[in-house]
């Protein structure tokens, strides 16, 4: 039945989201640790962090993927 299919899809989406959020939070944790260790000379937000560009891209990619998954939930 389509109802069972929908429930199965919802569970798969839920699992995908869980995994993404876990890796997202791990990334955030390592991100803040690396910038704290770096002992930012300038406290302004415009100061590039350690590995800024590649980590920023990872953040954006993950955020987009999470948004897309959430979009499929609705």
PDB file of N, CA, C and O in Angstrom:
ATOM      1  N   UNK A   1       0.838  -1.211   0.000  1.00  0.00           N
ATOM      2  CA  UNK A   1       0.000   0.000   0.000  1.00  0.00           C
ATOM      3  C   UNK A   1       0.871   1.259   0.000  1.00  0.00           C
ATOM      4  O   UNK A   1       1.980   1.243   0.500  1.00  0.00           O
ATOM      5  N   UNK A   2       0.320   2.342  -0.537  1.00  0.00           N
ATOM      6  CA  UNK A   2       1.092   3.577  -0.642  1.00  0.00           C
ATOM      7  C   UNK A   2       1.381   4.166   0.739  1.00  0.00           C
ATOM      8  O   UNK A   2       2.379   4.843   0.936  1.00  0.00           O
ATOM      9  N   UNK A   3       0.494   3.899   1.697  1.00  0.00           N
ATOM     10  CA  UNK A   3       0.687   4.418   3.048  1.00  0.00           C
ATOM     11  C   UNK A   3       1.956   3.837   3.672  1.00  0.00           C
ATOM     12  O   UNK A   3       2.748   4.558   4.269  1.00  0.00           O
ATOM     13  N   UNK A   4       2.143   2.547   3.506  1.00  0.00           N
ATOM     14  CA  UNK A   4       3.330   1.881   4.032  1.00  0.00           C
ATOM     15  C   UNK A   4       4.578   2.397   3.329  1.00  0.00           C
ATOM     16  O   UNK A   4       5.626   2.596   3.950  1.00  0.00           O
ATOM     17  N   UNK A   5       4.460   2.625   2.024  1.00  0.00           N
ATOM     18  CA  UNK A   5       5.590   3.169   1.258  1.00  0.00           C
ATOM     19  C   UNK A   5       5.998   4.535   1.782  1.00  0.00           C
ATOM     20  O   UNK A   5       7.182   4.824   1.919  1.00  0.00           O
ATOM     21  N   UNK A   6       5.009   5.369   2.047  1.00  0.00           N
ATOM     22  CA  UNK A   6       5.284   6.712   2.557  1.00  0.00           C
ATOM     23  C   UNK A   6       5.996   6.644   3.895  1.00  0.00           C
ATOM     24  O   UNK A   6       6.938   7.389   4.142  1.00  0.00           O
ATOM     25  N   UNK A   7       5.520   5.737   4.752  1.00  0.00           N
ATOM     26  CA  UNK A   7       6.162   5.595   6.066  1.00  0.00           C
ATOM     27  C   UNK A   7       7.603   5.144   5.918  1.00  0.00           C
ATOM     28  O   UNK A   7       8.494   5.621   6.611  1.00  0.00           O
ATOM     29  N   UNK A   8       7.835   4.210   4.963  1.00  0.00           N
ATOM     30  CA  UNK A   8       9.187   3.717   4.713  1.00  0.00           C
ATOM     31  C   UNK A   8      10.077   4.853   4.210  1.00  0.00           C
ATOM     32  O   UNK A   8      11.207   5.019   4.668  1.00  0.00           O
ATOM     33  N   UNK A   9       9.562   5.646   3.287  1.00  0.00           N
ATOM     34  CA  UNK A   9      10.316   6.789   2.763  1.00  0.00           C
ATOM     35  C   UNK A   9      10.643   7.778   3.871  1.00  0.00           C
ATOM     36  O   UNK A   9      11.752   8.307   3.943  1.00  0.00           O
ATOM     37  N   UNK A  10       9.651   8.027   4.726  1.00  0.00           N
ATOM     38  CA  UNK A  10       9.847   8.970   5.823  1.00  0.00           C
ATOM     39  C   UNK A  10      10.953   8.492   6.750  1.00  0.00           C
ATOM     40  O   UNK A  10      11.788   9.282   7.197  1.00  0.00           O
ATOM     41  N   UNK A  11      10.975   7.168   7.019  1.00  0.00           N
ATOM     42  CA  UNK A  11      12.024   6.617   7.883  1.00  0.00           C
ATOM     43  C   UNK A  11      13.397   6.766   7.242  1.00  0.00           C
ATOM     44  O   UNK A  11      14.370   7.106   7.916  1.00  0.00           O
ATOM     45  N   UNK A  12      13.477   6.523   5.933  1.00  0.00           N
ATOM     46  CA  UNK A  12      14.752   6.661   5.234  1.00  0.00           C
ATOM     47  C   UNK A  12      15.243   8.109   5.290  1.00  0.00           C
ATOM     48  O   UNK A  12      16.417   8.367   5.537  1.00  0.00           O
ATOM     49  N   UNK A  13      14.311   9.047   5.067  1.00  0.00           N
ATOM     50  CA  UNK A  13      14.665  10.467   5.127  1.00  0.00           C
ATOM     51  C   UNK A  13      15.158  10.830   6.522  1.00  0.00           C
ATOM     52  O   UNK A  13      16.128  11.561   6.682  1.00  0.00           O
ATOM     53  N   UNK A  14      14.458  10.298   7.512  1.00  0.00           N
ATOM     54  CA  UNK A  14      14.815  10.573   8.902  1.00  0.00           C
ATOM     55  C   UNK A  14      16.240  10.096   9.195  1.00  0.00           C
ATOM     56  O   UNK A  14      17.034  10.815   9.797  1.00  0.00           O
ATOM     57  N   UNK A  15      16.555   8.876   8.738  1.00  0.00           N
ATOM     58  CA  UNK A  15      17.899   8.333   8.949  1.00  0.00           C
ATOM     59  C   UNK A  15      18.948   9.176   8.237  1.00  0.00           C
ATOM     60  O   UNK A  15      20.011   9.458   8.801  1.00  0.00           O
ATOM     61  N   UNK A  16      18.661   9.569   6.999  1.00  0.00           N
ATOM     62  CA  UNK A  16      19.594  10.399   6.237  1.00  0.00           C
ATOM     63  C   UNK A  16      19.848  11.718   6.964  1.00  0.00           C
ATOM     64  O   UNK A  16      20.980  12.172   7.085  1.00  0.00           O
ATOM     65  N   UNK A  17      18.761  12.323   7.431  1.00  0.00           N
ATOM     66  CA  UNK A  17      18.875  13.598   8.145  1.00  0.00           C
ATOM     67  C   UNK A  17      19.701  13.435   9.413  1.00  0.00           C
ATOM     68  O   UNK A  17      20.558  14.271   9.706  1.00  0.00           O
ATOM     69  N   UNK A  18      19.434  12.361  10.150  1.00  0.00           N
ATOM     70  CA  UNK A  18      20.195  12.103  11.374  1.00  0.00           C
ATOM     71  C   UNK A  18      21.687  12.054  11.090  1.00  0.00           C
ATOM     72  O   UNK A  18      22.484  12.695  11.762  1.00  0.00           O
ATOM     73  N   UNK A  19      22.058  11.269  10.067  1.00  0.00           N
ATOM     74  CA  UNK A  19      23.471  11.131   9.718  1.00  0.00           C
ATOM     75  C   UNK A  19      24.071  12.473   9.331  1.00  0.00           C
ATOM     76  O   UNK A  19      25.173  12.815   9.747  1.00  0.00           O
ATOM     77  N   UNK A  20      23.341  13.239   8.525  1.00  0.00           N
ATOM     78  CA  UNK A  20      23.848  14.540   8.083  1.00  0.00           C
ATOM     79  C   UNK A  20      24.024  15.484   9.260  1.00  0.00           C
ATOM     80  O   UNK A  20      25.027  16.188   9.359  1.00  0.00           O
ATOM     81  N   UNK A  21      23.049  15.487  10.162  1.00  0.00           N
ATOM     82  CA  UNK A  21      23.131  16.401  11.307  1.00  0.00           C
ATOM     83  C   UNK A  21      24.274  16.016  12.238  1.00  0.00           C
ATOM     84  O   UNK A  21      24.955  16.881  12.784  1.00  0.00           O
ATOM     85  N   UNK A  22      24.507  14.706  12.386  1.00  0.00           N
ATOM     86  CA  UNK A  22      25.617  14.252  13.226  1.00  0.00           C
ATOM     87  C   UNK A  22      26.941  14.713  12.637  1.00  0.00           C
ATOM     88  O   UNK A  22      27.777  15.295  13.336  1.00  0.00           O
ATOM     89  N   UNK A  23      27.139  14.502  11.320  1.00  0.00           N
ATOM     90  CA  UNK A  23      28.408  14.917  10.735  1.00  0.00           C
ATOM     91  C   UNK A  23      28.519  16.435  10.696  1.00  0.00           C
ATOM     92  O   UNK A  23      29.613  16.988  10.834  1.00  0.00           O
ATOM     93  N   UNK A  24      27.374  17.100  10.557  1.00  0.00           N
ATOM     94  CA  UNK A  24      27.366  18.568  10.566  1.00  0.00           C
ATOM     95  C   UNK A  24      27.837  19.079  11.926  1.00  0.00           C
ATOM     96  O   UNK A  24      28.671  19.967  12.013  1.00  0.00           O
ATOM     97  N   UNK A  25      27.324  18.478  13.001  1.00  0.00           N
ATOM     98  CA  UNK A  25      27.715  18.941  14.338  1.00  0.00           C
ATOM     99  C   UNK A  25      29.170  18.607  14.630  1.00  0.00           C
ATOM    100  O   UNK A  25      29.866  19.369  15.296  1.00  0.00           O
ATOM    101  N   UNK A  26      29.652  17.451  14.097  1.00  0.00           N
ATOM    102  CA  UNK A  26      31.072  17.119  14.267  1.00  0.00           C
ATOM    103  C   UNK A  26      31.929  18.159  13.566  1.00  0.00           C
ATOM    104  O   UNK A  26      32.959  18.587  14.081  1.00  0.00           O
ATOM    105  N   UNK A  27      31.496  18.555  12.378  1.00  0.00           N
ATOM    106  CA  UNK A  27      32.225  19.562  11.614  1.00  0.00           C
ATOM    107  C   UNK A  27      32.248  20.876  12.385  1.00  0.00           C
ATOM    108  O   UNK A  27      33.281  21.525  12.493  1.00  0.00           O
ATOM    109  N   UNK A  28      31.115  21.238  12.944  1.00  0.00           N
ATOM    110  CA  UNK A  28      31.036  22.481  13.728  1.00  0.00           C
ATOM    111  C   UNK A  28      31.989  22.432  14.911  1.00  0.00           C
ATOM    112  O   UNK A  28      32.662  23.415  15.209  1.00  0.00           O
ATOM    113  N   UNK A  29      32.021  21.294  15.582  1.00  0.00           N
ATOM    114  CA  UNK A  29      32.886  21.142  16.753  1.00  0.00           C
ATOM    115  C   UNK A  29      34.349  21.302  16.369  1.00  0.00           C
ATOM    116  O   UNK A  29      35.073  22.076  16.988  1.00  0.00           O
ATOM    117  N   UNK A  30      34.774  20.599  15.309  1.00  0.00           N
ATOM    118  CA  UNK A  30      36.180  20.693  14.916  1.00  0.00           C
ATOM    119  C   UNK A  30      36.487  22.089  14.391  1.00  0.00           C
ATOM    120  O   UNK A  30      37.580  22.610  14.565  1.00  0.00           O
ATOM    121  N   UNK A  31      35.492  22.690  13.770  1.00  0.00           N
ATOM    122  CA  UNK A  31      35.637  24.034  13.214  1.00  0.00           C
ATOM    123  C   UNK A  31      35.922  25.036  14.332  1.00  0.00           C
ATOM    124  O   UNK A  31      36.873  25.792  14.274  1.00  0.00           O
ATOM    125  N   UNK A  32      35.107  24.993  15.380  1.00  0.00           N
ATOM    126  CA  UNK A  32      35.291  25.962  16.462  1.00  0.00           C
ATOM    127  C   UNK A  32      36.575  25.672  17.238  1.00  0.00           C
ATOM    128  O   UNK A  32      37.250  26.588  17.676  1.00  0.00           O
ATOM    129  N   UNK A  33      36.926  24.383  17.388  1.00  0.00           N
ATOM    130  CA  UNK A  33      38.167  24.063  18.084  1.00  0.00           C
ATOM    131  C   UNK A  33      39.373  24.573  17.316  1.00  0.00           C
ATOM    132  O   UNK A  33      40.287  25.138  17.895  1.00  0.00           O
ATOM    133  N   UNK A  34      39.369  24.353  15.992  1.00  0.00           N
ATOM    134  CA  UNK A  34      40.533  24.769  15.216  1.00  0.00           C
ATOM    135  C   UNK A  34      40.679  26.285  15.243  1.00  0.00           C
ATOM    136  O   UNK A  34      41.784  26.798  15.337  1.00  0.00           O
ATOM    137  N   UNK A  35      39.576  27.004  15.213  1.00  0.00           N
ATOM    138  CA  UNK A  35      39.691  28.464  15.227  1.00  0.00           C
ATOM    139  C   UNK A  35      40.097  28.961  16.609  1.00  0.00           C
ATOM    140  O   UNK A  35      40.806  29.947  16.738  1.00  0.00           O
ATOM    141  N   UNK A  36      39.664  28.249  17.659  1.00  0.00           N
ATOM    142  CA  UNK A  36      40.044  28.646  19.014  1.00  0.00           C
ATOM    143  C   UNK A  36      41.528  28.373  19.225  1.00  0.00           C
ATOM    144  O   UNK A  36      42.249  29.204  19.781  1.00  0.00           O
ATOM    145  N   UNK A  37      41.987  27.209  18.766  1.00  0.00           N
ATOM    146  CA  UNK A  37      43.405  26.864  18.884  1.00  0.00           C
ATOM    147  C   UNK A  37      44.256  27.862  18.120  1.00  0.00           C
ATOM    148  O   UNK A  37      45.333  28.222  18.539  1.00  0.00           O
ATOM    149  N   UNK A  38      43.755  28.276  16.992  1.00  0.00           N
ATOM    150  CA  UNK A  38      44.471  29.217  16.140  1.00  0.00           C
ATOM    151  C   UNK A  38      44.680  30.532  16.887  1.00  0.00           C
ATOM    152  O   UNK A  38      45.551  31.304  16.550  1.00  0.00           O
ATOM    153  N   UNK A  39      43.878  30.765  17.942  1.00  0.00           N
ATOM    154  CA  UNK A  39      44.003  31.971  18.739  1.00  0.00           C
ATOM    155  C   UNK A  39      43.858  33.196  17.863  1.00  0.00           C
ATOM    156  O   UNK A  39      44.787  33.965  17.673  1.00  0.00           O
ATOM    157  N   UNK A  40      42.661  33.337  17.305  1.00  0.00           N
ATOM    158  CA  UNK A  40      42.419  34.401  16.331  1.00  0.00           C
ATOM    159  C   UNK A  40      43.013  35.742  16.774  1.00  0.00           C
ATOM    160  O   UNK A  40      42.683  36.256  17.826  1.00  0.00           O
ATOM    161  N   UNK A  41      43.898  36.275  15.964  1.00  0.00           N
ATOM    162  CA  UNK A  41      44.532  37.548  16.296  1.00  0.00           C
ATOM    163  C   UNK A  41      43.530  38.685  16.235  1.00  0.00           C
ATOM    164  O   UNK A  41      43.643  39.681  16.907  1.00  0.00           O
ATOM    165  N   UNK A  42      42.526  38.503  15.384  1.00  0.00           N
ATOM    166  CA  UNK A  42      41.530  39.553  15.210  1.00  0.00           C
ATOM    167  C   UNK A  42      40.176  38.929  15.515  1.00  0.00           C
ATOM    168  O   UNK A  42      39.846  37.904  14.937  1.00  0.00           O
ATOM    169  N   UNK A  43      39.407  39.531  16.390  1.00  0.00           N
ATOM    170  CA  UNK A  43      38.149  38.898  16.773  1.00  0.00           C
ATOM    171  C   UNK A  43      37.035  39.165  15.763  1.00  0.00           C
ATOM    172  O   UNK A  43      35.944  38.640  15.892  1.00  0.00           O
ATOM    173  N   UNK A  44      37.309  39.974  14.754  1.00  0.00           N
ATOM    174  CA  UNK A  44      36.247  40.295  13.789  1.00  0.00           C
ATOM    175  C   UNK A  44      35.871  39.069  12.972  1.00  0.00           C
ATOM    176  O   UNK A  44      36.708  38.216  12.690  1.00  0.00           O
ATOM    177  N   UNK A  45      34.604  38.986  12.595  1.00  0.00           N
ATOM    178  CA  UNK A  45      34.107  37.822  11.863  1.00  0.00           C
ATOM    179  C   UNK A  45      34.677  37.714  10.454  1.00  0.00           C
ATOM    180  O   UNK A  45      34.539  36.687   9.813  1.00  0.00           O
ATOM    181  N   UNK A  46      35.270  38.795   9.959  1.00  0.00           N
ATOM    182  CA  UNK A  46      35.786  38.749   8.593  1.00  0.00           C
ATOM    183  C   UNK A  46      37.137  38.060   8.521  1.00  0.00           C
ATOM    184  O   UNK A  46      37.597  37.712   7.448  1.00  0.00           O
ATOM    185  N   UNK A  47      37.747  37.821   9.677  1.00  0.00           N
ATOM    186  CA  UNK A  47      39.038  37.143   9.688  1.00  0.00           C
ATOM    187  C   UNK A  47      38.863  35.715   9.192  1.00  0.00           C
ATOM    188  O   UNK A  47      38.041  34.979   9.725  1.00  0.00           O
ATOM    189  N   UNK A  48      39.612  35.312   8.167  1.00  0.00           N
ATOM    190  CA  UNK A  48      39.468  33.930   7.696  1.00  0.00           C
ATOM    191  C   UNK A  48      39.957  32.960   8.761  1.00  0.00           C
ATOM    192  O   UNK A  48      40.968  33.206   9.412  1.00  0.00           O
ATOM    193  N   UNK A  49      39.239  31.878   8.932  1.00  0.00           N
ATOM    194  CA  UNK A  49      39.630  30.869   9.908  1.00  0.00           C
ATOM    195  C   UNK A  49      40.630  29.923   9.272  1.00  0.00           C
ATOM    196  O   UNK A  49      40.841  29.925   8.066  1.00  0.00           O
ATOM    197  N   UNK A  50      41.193  29.085  10.109  1.00  0.00           N
ATOM    198  CA  UNK A  50      42.081  28.026   9.649  1.00  0.00           C
ATOM    199  C   UNK A  50      41.328  27.208   8.596  1.00  0.00           C
ATOM    200  O   UNK A  50      40.189  26.813   8.821  1.00  0.00           O
ATOM    201  N   UNK A  51      41.953  26.935   7.458  1.00  0.00           N
ATOM    202  CA  UNK A  51      41.297  26.191   6.360  1.00  0.00           C
ATOM    203  C   UNK A  51      39.981  26.832   5.971  1.00  0.00           C
ATOM    204  O   UNK A  51      39.066  26.121   5.577  1.00  0.00           O
ATOM    205  N   UNK A  52      39.827  28.098   6.143  1.00  0.00           N
ATOM    206  CA  UNK A  52      38.538  28.731   5.903  1.00  0.00           C
ATOM    207  C   UNK A  52      37.800  28.239   4.683  1.00  0.00           C
ATOM    208  O   UNK A  52      36.725  27.698   4.790  1.00  0.00           O
ATOM    209  N   UNK A  53      38.423  28.385   3.509  1.00  0.00           N
ATOM    210  CA  UNK A  53      37.686  28.155   2.276  1.00  0.00           C
ATOM    211  C   UNK A  53      37.134  26.737   2.139  1.00  0.00           C
ATOM    212  O   UNK A  53      35.960  26.565   1.840  1.00  0.00           O
ATOM    213  N   UNK A  54      37.962  25.711   2.393  1.00  0.00           N
ATOM    214  CA  UNK A  54      37.470  24.356   2.182  1.00  0.00           C
ATOM    215  C   UNK A  54      36.402  23.991   3.213  1.00  0.00           C
ATOM    216  O   UNK A  54      35.427  23.327   2.893  1.00  0.00           O
ATOM    217  N   UNK A  55      36.580  24.444   4.445  1.00  0.00           N
ATOM    218  CA  UNK A  55      35.575  24.129   5.459  1.00  0.00           C
ATOM    219  C   UNK A  55      34.283  24.902   5.204  1.00  0.00           C
ATOM    220  O   UNK A  55      33.201  24.377   5.418  1.00  0.00           O
ATOM    221  N   UNK A  56      34.415  26.145   4.744  1.00  0.00           N
ATOM    222  CA  UNK A  56      33.212  26.906   4.421  1.00  0.00           C
ATOM    223  C   UNK A  56      32.413  26.206   3.331  1.00  0.00           C
ATOM    224  O   UNK A  56      31.192  26.140   3.385  1.00  0.00           O
ATOM    225  N   UNK A  57      33.135  25.669   2.340  1.00  0.00           N
ATOM    226  CA  UNK A  57      32.442  24.955   1.264  1.00  0.00           C
ATOM    227  C   UNK A  57      31.725  23.728   1.810  1.00  0.00           C
ATOM    228  O   UNK A  57      30.613  23.421   1.410  1.00  0.00           O
ATOM    229  N   UNK A  58      32.372  23.021   2.742  1.00  0.00           N
ATOM    230  CA  UNK A  58      31.737  21.845   3.343  1.00  0.00           C
ATOM    231  C   UNK A  58      30.472  22.250   4.086  1.00  0.00           C
ATOM    232  O   UNK A  58      29.445  21.592   4.004  1.00  0.00           O
ATOM    233  N   UNK A  59      30.562  23.348   4.839  1.00  0.00           N
ATOM    234  CA  UNK A  59      29.399  23.852   5.561  1.00  0.00           C
ATOM    235  C   UNK A  59      28.256  24.116   4.597  1.00  0.00           C
ATOM    236  O   UNK A  59      27.126  23.683   4.813  1.00  0.00           O
ATOM    237  N   UNK A  60      28.561  24.846   3.524  1.00  0.00           N
ATOM    238  CA  UNK A  60      27.520  25.212   2.567  1.00  0.00           C
ATOM    239  C   UNK A  60      26.910  23.982   1.926  1.00  0.00           C
ATOM    240  O   UNK A  60      25.695  23.874   1.812  1.00  0.00           O
ATOM    241  N   UNK A  61      27.767  23.041   1.507  1.00  0.00           N
ATOM    242  CA  UNK A  61      27.273  21.818   0.872  1.00  0.00           C
ATOM    243  C   UNK A  61      26.347  21.064   1.818  1.00  0.00           C
ATOM    244  O   UNK A  61      25.254  20.657   1.433  1.00  0.00           O
ATOM    245  N   UNK A  62      26.789  20.899   3.063  1.00  0.00           N
ATOM    246  CA  UNK A  62      25.980  20.162   4.031  1.00  0.00           C
ATOM    247  C   UNK A  62      24.666  20.887   4.305  1.00  0.00           C
ATOM    248  O   UNK A  62      23.612  20.255   4.388  1.00  0.00           O
ATOM    249  N   UNK A  63      24.745  22.202   4.467  1.00  0.00           N
ATOM    250  CA  UNK A  63      23.531  22.969   4.738  1.00  0.00           C
ATOM    251  C   UNK A  63      22.534  22.808   3.601  1.00  0.00           C
ATOM    252  O   UNK A  63      21.336  22.603   3.835  1.00  0.00           O
ATOM    253  N   UNK A  64      23.024  22.851   2.366  1.00  0.00           N
ATOM    254  CA  UNK A  64      22.147  22.692   1.203  1.00  0.00           C
ATOM    255  C   UNK A  64      21.537  21.299   1.197  1.00  0.00           C
ATOM    256  O   UNK A  64      20.332  21.136   0.975  1.00  0.00           O
ATOM    257  N   UNK A  65      22.356  20.273   1.463  1.00  0.00           N
ATOM    258  CA  UNK A  65      21.848  18.897   1.465  1.00  0.00           C
ATOM    259  C   UNK A  65      20.771  18.717   2.528  1.00  0.00           C
ATOM    260  O   UNK A  65      19.749  18.072   2.293  1.00  0.00           O
ATOM    261  N   UNK A  66      21.007  19.291   3.708  1.00  0.00           N
ATOM    262  CA  UNK A  66      20.028  19.182   4.785  1.00  0.00           C
ATOM    263  C   UNK A  66      18.731  19.894   4.391  1.00  0.00           C
ATOM    264  O   UNK A  66      17.632  19.369   4.600  1.00  0.00           O
ATOM    265  N   UNK A  67      18.877  21.065   3.769  1.00  0.00           N
ATOM    266  CA  UNK A  67      17.686  21.804   3.317  1.00  0.00           C
ATOM    267  C   UNK A  67      16.893  20.996   2.292  1.00  0.00           C
ATOM    268  O   UNK A  67      15.669  20.950   2.331  1.00  0.00           O
ATOM    269  N   UNK A  68      17.623  20.352   1.377  1.00  0.00           N
ATOM    270  CA  UNK A  68      16.951  19.549   0.356  1.00  0.00           C
ATOM    271  C   UNK A  68      16.206  18.382   0.977  1.00  0.00           C
ATOM    272  O   UNK A  68      15.077  18.080   0.591  1.00  0.00           O
ATOM    273  N   UNK A  69      16.840  17.734   1.959  1.00  0.00           N
ATOM    274  CA  UNK A  69      16.180  16.618   2.640  1.00  0.00           C
ATOM    275  C   UNK A  69      14.914  17.113   3.349  1.00  0.00           C
ATOM    276  O   UNK A  69      13.864  16.474   3.289  1.00  0.00           O
ATOM    277  N   UNK A  70      15.031  18.244   4.024  1.00  0.00           N
ATOM    278  CA  UNK A  70      13.869  18.800   4.723  1.00  0.00           C
ATOM    279  C   UNK A  70      12.776  19.158   3.734  1.00  0.00           C
ATOM    280  O   UNK A  70      11.588  18.983   4.008  1.00  0.00           O
ATOM    281  N   UNK A  71      13.176  19.641   2.564  1.00  0.00           N
ATOM    282  CA  UNK A  71      12.203  19.974   1.537  1.00  0.00           C
ATOM    283  C   UNK A  71      11.425  18.758   1.093  1.00  0.00           C
ATOM    284  O   UNK A  71      10.227  18.833   0.810  1.00  0.00           O
ATOM    285  N   UNK A  72      12.112  17.600   1.041  1.00  0.00           N
ATOM    286  CA  UNK A  72      11.441  16.366   0.625  1.00  0.00           C
ATOM    287  C   UNK A  72      10.485  15.864   1.706  1.00  0.00           C
ATOM    288  O   UNK A  72       9.554  15.104   1.410  1.00  0.00           O
ATOM    289  N   UNK A  73      10.712  16.264   2.931  1.00  0.00           N
ATOM    290  CA  UNK A  73       9.845  15.802   4.026  1.00  0.00           C
ATOM    291  C   UNK A  73       8.457  16.388   3.910  1.00  0.00           C
ATOM    292  O   UNK A  73       7.449  15.742   4.187  1.00  0.00           O
ATOM    293  N   UNK A  74       8.358  17.639   3.469  1.00  0.00           N
ATOM    294  CA  UNK A  74       7.067  18.318   3.417  1.00  0.00           C
ATOM    295  C   UNK A  74       6.122  17.741   2.390  1.00  0.00           C
ATOM    296  O   UNK A  74       6.355  17.740   1.242  1.00  0.00           O
TER     297      UNK A  74
END
